[in-house]
Amino acid sequence: MAPLAAAPVDDQEFVVASREHRTPVVVELELAPVAEPMSFLPGQYVLVGDADYRVPVRSYSIANAPDVAGRITLLVTTVPEGATSPWLAHEVPVGETLLVSGPYGSFVADPDSPTPILCVAGGSGVAPIRALAEEAVRRGVPVPFTVLFSGRTEADVIDRDRFTGWAREHENFTFARTLTREDGPPPVGRVPELLPQLQPDLSGHEVFVAGAPGLVSATVQTVRDLGVSPGRLHTEEFYAEPQPW
């Protein structure tokens, strides 16, 4: 069984340390703790809001494994009609204080499990997948670890260089991207069409799926058909604002 993180702590102060545009619609924020670092497990998420409680609180998966500095990174998809994502992605200045609570969620892996891992991500759903992968890399990738990223176009593929670098450095790490609205080198197509070719038997795998609800539901049906057991299937749906609570 995976270890448990510390109990959630509400309203910790974090400072926006940096902002980077990763795709036309996704911005990466790095947040630094003002006081004590937050204890969390790779794959968990936090709630983020402003210090004056003027902006609706939204949930964001942490996109990095824990480090000694206690910094956390978030991938924010801008929803033009949203109340929070445009503010986070474009308006909050570097140096601004945010309120962060958490951690929450059970989208976590057992670091001692000998089971191979398959991760499927779409868009900013790559955030918890990246955290899981980073932790596996830190441990030397002791079991086969595969990341399949689904993007509309090449411009939407987040962290390609990071993942391909890990694949070069670690024999057990595999990365592939697929495109759904643009031609390019294979693989190309939707995840349900590709998985039977890439991973025909998932009966011995742990599977993590994160992204938009449509991607998650279609992938879940496919991986079930390919044999993954219910106890080894983990999902995280990423909603456009407003989020249903």
C-alpha positions as a LaTeX table, in Angstrom:
\begin{tabular}{lrrr}
\hline
Residue & $x$ (\AA) & $y$ (\AA) & $z$ (\AA) \\
\hline
Met1 & 0.00 & 0.00 & 0.00 \\
Ala2 & 1.24 & 3.50 & $-0.82$ \\
Pro3 & 2.34 & 5.63 & 2.14 \\
Leu4 & 0.00 & 8.32 & 3.37 \\
Ala5 & 0.86 & 12.00 & 3.12 \\
Ala6 & 0.52 & 14.34 & 6.05 \\
Ala7 & $-2.98$ & 15.52 & 6.92 \\
Pro8 & $-4.13$ & 18.45 & 4.76 \\
Val9 & $-3.21$ & 21.90 & 6.07 \\
Asp10 & $-5.45$ & 24.76 & 4.98 \\
Asp11 & $-4.36$ & 28.12 & 3.59 \\
Gln12 & $-0.61$ & 27.95 & 3.43 \\
Glu13 & 1.04 & 30.96 & 1.83 \\
Phe14 & 3.04 & 30.44 & $-1.38$ \\
Val15 & 4.74 & 33.07 & $-3.52$ \\
Val16 & 4.65 & 32.96 & $-7.32$ \\
Ala17 & 8.31 & 32.36 & $-8.17$ \\
Ser18 & 8.03 & 32.08 & $-11.97$ \\
Arg19 & 5.62 & 31.81 & $-14.89$ \\
Glu20 & 6.29 & 30.07 & $-18.22$ \\
His21 & 4.01 & 29.60 & $-21.24$ \\
Arg22 & 4.20 & 25.92 & $-22.18$ \\
Thr23 & 1.62 & 25.78 & $-24.99$ \\
Pro24 & $-0.75$ & 28.34 & $-26.53$ \\
Val25 & $-3.18$ & 27.72 & $-23.65$ \\
Val26 & $-1.13$ & 26.17 & $-20.81$ \\
Val27 & 1.00 & 28.17 & $-18.38$ \\
Glu28 & 3.33 & 26.66 & $-15.79$ \\
Leu29 & 3.58 & 28.39 & $-12.42$ \\
Glu30 & 6.27 & 27.66 & $-9.86$ \\
Leu31 & 5.25 & 28.45 & $-6.28$ \\
Ala32 & 7.60 & 28.76 & $-3.31$ \\
Pro33 & 6.42 & 28.29 & 0.29 \\
Val34 & 6.57 & 31.31 & 2.57 \\
Ala35 & 6.98 & 29.17 & 5.68 \\
Glu36 & 7.12 & 25.39 & 6.09 \\
Pro37 & 7.02 & 23.25 & 2.93 \\
Met38 & 3.87 & 21.30 & 2.19 \\
Ser39 & 4.11 & 17.54 & 2.57 \\
Phe40 & 2.57 & 15.74 & $-0.39$ \\
Leu41 & 2.82 & 12.64 & $-2.54$ \\
Pro42 & 3.43 & 12.66 & $-6.30$ \\
Gly43 & 0.05 & 12.70 & $-8.05$ \\
Gln44 & $-1.84$ & 14.71 & $-5.43$ \\
Tyr45 & $-3.52$ & 18.08 & $-5.95$ \\
Val46 & $-4.02$ & 21.36 & $-4.09$ \\
Leu47 & $-6.63$ & 24.10 & $-3.93$ \\
Val48 & $-5.42$ & 27.54 & $-5.00$ \\
Gly49 & $-6.87$ & 30.99 & $-4.40$ \\
Asp50 & $-5.90$ & 34.60 & $-3.74$ \\
Ala51 & $-4.96$ & 36.05 & $-0.37$ \\
Asp52 & $-8.04$ & 38.31 & $-0.32$ \\
Tyr53 & $-10.55$ & 35.56 & $-1.19$ \\
Arg54 & $-11.80$ & 37.49 & $-4.23$ \\
Val55 & $-11.12$ & 34.77 & $-6.80$ \\
Pro56 & $-12.91$ & 31.38 & $-6.73$ \\
Val57 & $-10.73$ & 28.59 & $-5.39$ \\
Arg58 & $-9.80$ & 25.95 & $-7.97$ \\
Ser59 & $-8.01$ & 22.60 & $-7.78$ \\
Tyr60 & $-4.70$ & 21.97 & $-9.57$ \\
Ser61 & $-2.55$ & 18.87 & $-9.59$ \\
Ile62 & 1.04 & 19.31 & $-8.47$ \\
Ala63 & 3.31 & 18.76 & $-11.47$ \\
Asn64 & 6.49 & 17.86 & $-9.61$ \\
Ala65 & 7.72 & 15.36 & $-7.07$ \\
Pro66 & 8.53 & 16.74 & $-3.61$ \\
Asp67 & 11.91 & 18.44 & $-3.20$ \\
Val68 & 13.85 & 19.91 & $-0.30$ \\
Ala69 & 12.97 & 23.49 & $-1.26$ \\
Gly70 & 9.27 & 22.72 & $-0.96$ \\
Arg71 & 8.39 & 24.35 & $-4.27$ \\
Ile72 & 5.39 & 23.16 & $-6.24$ \\
Thr73 & 4.59 & 23.61 & $-9.92$ \\
Leu74 & 1.14 & 23.88 & $-11.46$ \\
Leu75 & 0.00 & 23.61 & $-15.07$ \\
Val76 & $-2.87$ & 26.03 & $-15.66$ \\
Thr77 & $-5.04$ & 25.69 & $-18.75$ \\
Thr78 & $-6.55$ & 29.06 & $-19.64$ \\
Val79 & $-10.33$ & 28.93 & $-19.99$ \\
Pro80 & $-11.28$ & 32.35 & $-21.46$ \\
Glu81 & $-14.66$ & 32.48 & $-19.73$ \\
Gly82 & $-13.24$ & 31.13 & $-16.47$ \\
Ala83 & $-12.92$ & 33.13 & $-13.28$ \\
Thr84 & $-9.63$ & 31.74 & $-11.97$ \\
Ser85 & $-7.47$ & 30.28 & $-14.74$ \\
Pro86 & $-7.04$ & 33.56 & $-16.73$ \\
Trp87 & $-6.13$ & 35.33 & $-13.50$ \\
Leu88 & $-3.52$ & 32.71 & $-12.58$ \\
Ala89 & $-2.14$ & 32.37 & $-16.09$ \\
His90 & $-1.92$ & 36.04 & $-17.08$ \\
Glu91 & $-2.63$ & 38.46 & $-14.25$ \\
Val92 & $-0.94$ & 37.27 & $-11.06$ \\
Pro93 & 2.49 & 38.94 & $-10.90$ \\
Val94 & 5.66 & 37.11 & $-9.95$ \\
Gly95 & 6.11 & 37.74 & $-6.23$ \\
Glu96 & 2.37 & 37.66 & $-5.49$ \\
Thr97 & 1.22 & 35.61 & $-2.49$ \\
Leu98 & $-1.34$ & 32.86 & $-3.09$ \\
Leu99 & $-3.20$ & 30.69 & $-0.61$ \\
Val100 & $-2.72$ & 26.97 & $-1.17$ \\
Ser101 & $-4.41$ & 24.18 & 0.75 \\
Gly102 & $-3.84$ & 20.45 & 0.62 \\
Pro103 & $-2.66$ & 18.01 & $-0.34$ \\
Tyr104 & $-5.66$ & 16.01 & $-1.52$ \\
Gly105 & $-6.33$ & 12.98 & $-3.68$ \\
Ser106 & $-5.34$ & 9.33 & $-4.05$ \\
Phe107 & $-3.88$ & 9.44 & $-7.58$ \\
Val108 & $-0.63$ & 8.05 & $-6.17$ \\
Ala109 & 1.63 & 5.09 & $-6.80$ \\
Asp110 & 3.13 & 2.61 & $-4.37$ \\
Pro111 & 6.90 & 3.14 & $-4.66$ \\
Asp112 & 7.57 & $-0.42$ & $-3.52$ \\
Ser113 & 5.28 & $-2.14$ & $-6.03$ \\
Pro114 & 6.97 & $-4.36$ & $-8.65$ \\
Thr115 & 4.09 & $-3.73$ & $-11.10$ \\
Pro116 & 4.82 & $-2.00$ & $-14.45$ \\
Ile117 & 3.12 & 1.39 & $-14.81$ \\
Leu118 & 1.28 & 2.89 & $-17.79$ \\
Cys119 & 0.33 & 6.58 & $-17.67$ \\
Val120 & $-2.01$ & 8.25 & $-20.18$ \\
Ala121 & $-2.29$ & 12.03 & $-20.17$ \\
Gly122 & $-3.97$ & 14.76 & $-22.18$ \\
Gly123 & $-3.34$ & 18.51 & $-21.93$ \\
Ser124 & $-2.62$ & 19.79 & $-18.43$ \\
Gly125 & $-3.59$ & 16.32 & $-17.20$ \\
Val126 & 0.10 & 15.63 & $-17.67$ \\
Ala127 & 0.74 & 17.43 & $-14.36$ \\
Pro128 & 0.19 & 14.51 & $-11.96$ \\
Ile129 & 1.69 & 12.12 & $-14.53$ \\
Arg130 & 4.86 & 14.21 & $-14.63$ \\
Ala131 & 5.06 & 14.12 & $-10.84$ \\
Leu132 & 4.72 & 10.33 & $-10.81$ \\
Ala133 & 7.33 & 10.01 & $-13.57$ \\
Glu134 & 9.77 & 12.36 & $-11.85$ \\
Glu135 & 9.57 & 10.31 & $-8.67$ \\
Ala136 & 10.16 & 7.10 & $-10.64$ \\
Val137 & 13.22 & 8.67 & $-12.29$ \\
Arg138 & 14.59 & 9.72 & $-8.92$ \\
Arg139 & 14.32 & 6.10 & $-7.86$ \\
Gly140 & 16.12 & 4.94 & $-11.01$ \\
Val141 & 12.92 & 3.68 & $-12.72$ \\
Pro142 & 12.99 & 0.29 & $-11.01$ \\
Val143 & 9.97 & $-1.05$ & $-12.97$ \\
Pro144 & 8.85 & $-0.38$ & $-16.57$ \\
Phe145 & 7.22 & 3.07 & $-16.70$ \\
Thr146 & 5.40 & 4.22 & $-19.86$ \\
Val147 & 3.93 & 7.66 & $-20.56$ \\
Leu148 & 1.53 & 8.17 & $-23.49$ \\
Phe149 & 0.61 & 11.80 & $-24.10$ \\
Ser150 & $-2.36$ & 12.69 & $-26.30$ \\
Gly151 & $-2.25$ & 16.14 & $-27.91$ \\
Arg152 & $-4.26$ & 17.82 & $-30.63$ \\
Thr153 & $-1.14$ & 19.11 & $-32.42$ \\
Glu154 & 2.63 & 19.05 & $-31.92$ \\
Ala155 & 2.37 & 22.48 & $-30.29$ \\
Asp156 & 0.17 & 20.98 & $-27.57$ \\
Val157 & 2.67 & 18.31 & $-26.48$ \\
Ile158 & 3.87 & 19.35 & $-23.03$ \\
Asp159 & 7.24 & 18.22 & $-21.64$ \\
Arg160 & 8.31 & 16.31 & $-24.74$ \\
Asp161 & 12.00 & 17.07 & $-24.13$ \\
Arg162 & 11.79 & 16.15 & $-20.47$ \\
Phe163 & 10.13 & 12.80 & $-21.15$ \\
Thr164 & 12.33 & 11.88 & $-24.12$ \\
Gly165 & 15.39 & 12.74 & $-22.05$ \\
Trp166 & 14.27 & 10.40 & $-19.30$ \\
Ala167 & 13.65 & 7.70 & $-21.90$ \\
Arg168 & 17.21 & 8.08 & $-23.21$ \\
Glu169 & 18.67 & 7.89 & $-19.73$ \\
His170 & 16.61 & 4.99 & $-18.35$ \\
Glu171 & 16.01 & 1.70 & $-20.12$ \\
Asn172 & 12.77 & 1.13 & $-18.20$ \\
Phe173 & 11.26 & 4.50 & $-19.16$ \\
Thr174 & 9.21 & 4.80 & $-22.37$ \\
Phe175 & 7.54 & 7.89 & $-23.83$ \\
Ala176 & 5.24 & 8.29 & $-26.82$ \\
Arg177 & 3.00 & 11.09 & $-27.98$ \\
Thr178 & 0.01 & 10.83 & $-30.25$ \\
Leu179 & $-1.76$ & 13.58 & $-32.21$ \\
Thr180 & $-5.50$ & 13.72 & $-32.76$ \\
Arg181 & $-5.90$ & 16.75 & $-35.06$ \\
Glu182 & $-2.65$ & 16.88 & $-36.99$ \\
Asp183 & $-0.57$ & 14.49 & $-39.07$ \\
Gly184 & 2.96 & 13.67 & $-38.03$ \\
Pro185 & 5.33 & 10.81 & $-37.29$ \\
Pro186 & 3.57 & 7.82 & $-35.72$ \\
Pro187 & 1.86 & 7.22 & $-33.47$ \\
Val188 & $-1.07$ & 9.36 & $-34.61$ \\
Gly189 & $-4.67$ & 8.86 & $-33.56$ \\
Arg190 & $-6.82$ & 8.62 & $-30.48$ \\
Val191 & $-5.69$ & 6.68 & $-27.44$ \\
Pro192 & $-8.39$ & 3.97 & $-27.61$ \\
Glu193 & $-7.29$ & 3.14 & $-31.15$ \\
Leu194 & $-3.58$ & 3.02 & $-30.31$ \\
Leu195 & $-3.40$ & 1.30 & $-26.94$ \\
Pro196 & $-4.19$ & $-2.22$ & $-28.23$ \\
Gln197 & $-1.17$ & $-1.88$ & $-30.54$ \\
Leu198 & 1.16 & $-0.33$ & $-27.95$ \\
Gln199 & 0.09 & $-2.30$ & $-24.86$ \\
Pro200 & $-2.02$ & $-5.32$ & $-25.92$ \\
Asp201 & $-2.05$ & $-6.88$ & $-22.43$ \\
Leu202 & $-2.48$ & $-4.70$ & $-19.35$ \\
Ser203 & $-3.43$ & $-7.47$ & $-16.94$ \\
Gly204 & $-0.16$ & $-7.03$ & $-15.07$ \\
His205 & $-0.02$ & $-3.20$ & $-15.13$ \\
Glu206 & $-0.92$ & $-0.30$ & $-12.89$ \\
Val207 & $-2.65$ & 2.35 & $-15.03$ \\
Phe208 & $-2.99$ & 6.09 & $-14.40$ \\
Val209 & $-5.19$ & 8.24 & $-16.67$ \\
Ala210 & $-5.48$ & 12.03 & $-16.37$ \\
Gly211 & $-7.08$ & 14.58 & $-18.67$ \\
Ala212 & $-10.39$ & 15.82 & $-19.99$ \\
Pro213 & $-13.44$ & 13.69 & $-19.08$ \\
Gly214 & $-13.85$ & 12.42 & $-22.66$ \\
Leu215 & $-10.26$ & 11.16 & $-22.82$ \\
Val216 & $-10.51$ & 9.58 & $-19.40$ \\
Ser217 & $-13.78$ & 7.73 & $-20.03$ \\
Ala218 & $-12.68$ & 6.41 & $-23.44$ \\
Thr219 & $-9.31$ & 5.30 & $-22.10$ \\
Val220 & $-10.85$ & 3.63 & $-19.07$ \\
Gln221 & $-13.06$ & 1.47 & $-21.28$ \\
Thr222 & $-10.08$ & 0.50 & $-23.43$ \\
Val223 & $-7.72$ & $-0.40$ & $-20.60$ \\
Arg224 & $-10.45$ & $-2.46$ & $-18.98$ \\
Asp225 & $-10.85$ & $-4.35$ & $-22.25$ \\
Leu226 & $-7.07$ & $-4.90$ & $-22.24$ \\
Gly227 & $-7.22$ & $-6.57$ & $-18.86$ \\
Val228 & $-6.29$ & $-4.04$ & $-16.18$ \\
Ser229 & $-7.78$ & $-4.98$ & $-12.83$ \\
Pro230 & $-10.12$ & $-2.44$ & $-11.16$ \\
Gly231 & $-7.84$ & $-2.00$ & $-8.16$ \\
Arg232 & $-4.95$ & $-1.00$ & $-10.43$ \\
Leu233 & $-6.79$ & 1.68 & $-12.41$ \\
His234 & $-6.53$ & 5.32 & $-11.26$ \\
Thr235 & $-8.19$ & 8.31 & $-12.93$ \\
Glu236 & $-8.13$ & 12.09 & $-12.57$ \\
Glu237 & $-10.52$ & 14.20 & $-14.63$ \\
Phe238 & $-9.57$ & 17.79 & $-15.53$ \\
Tyr239 & $-12.63$ & 19.99 & $-15.96$ \\
Ala240 & $-12.90$ & 23.38 & $-17.64$ \\
Glu241 & $-14.21$ & 26.02 & $-15.25$ \\
Pro242 & $-16.51$ & 26.16 & $-13.41$ \\
Gln243 & $-15.54$ & 23.00 & $-11.56$ \\
Pro244 & $-18.29$ & 20.86 & $-10.02$ \\
Trp245 & $-17.77$ & 20.57 & $-6.29$ \\
\hline
\end{tabular}
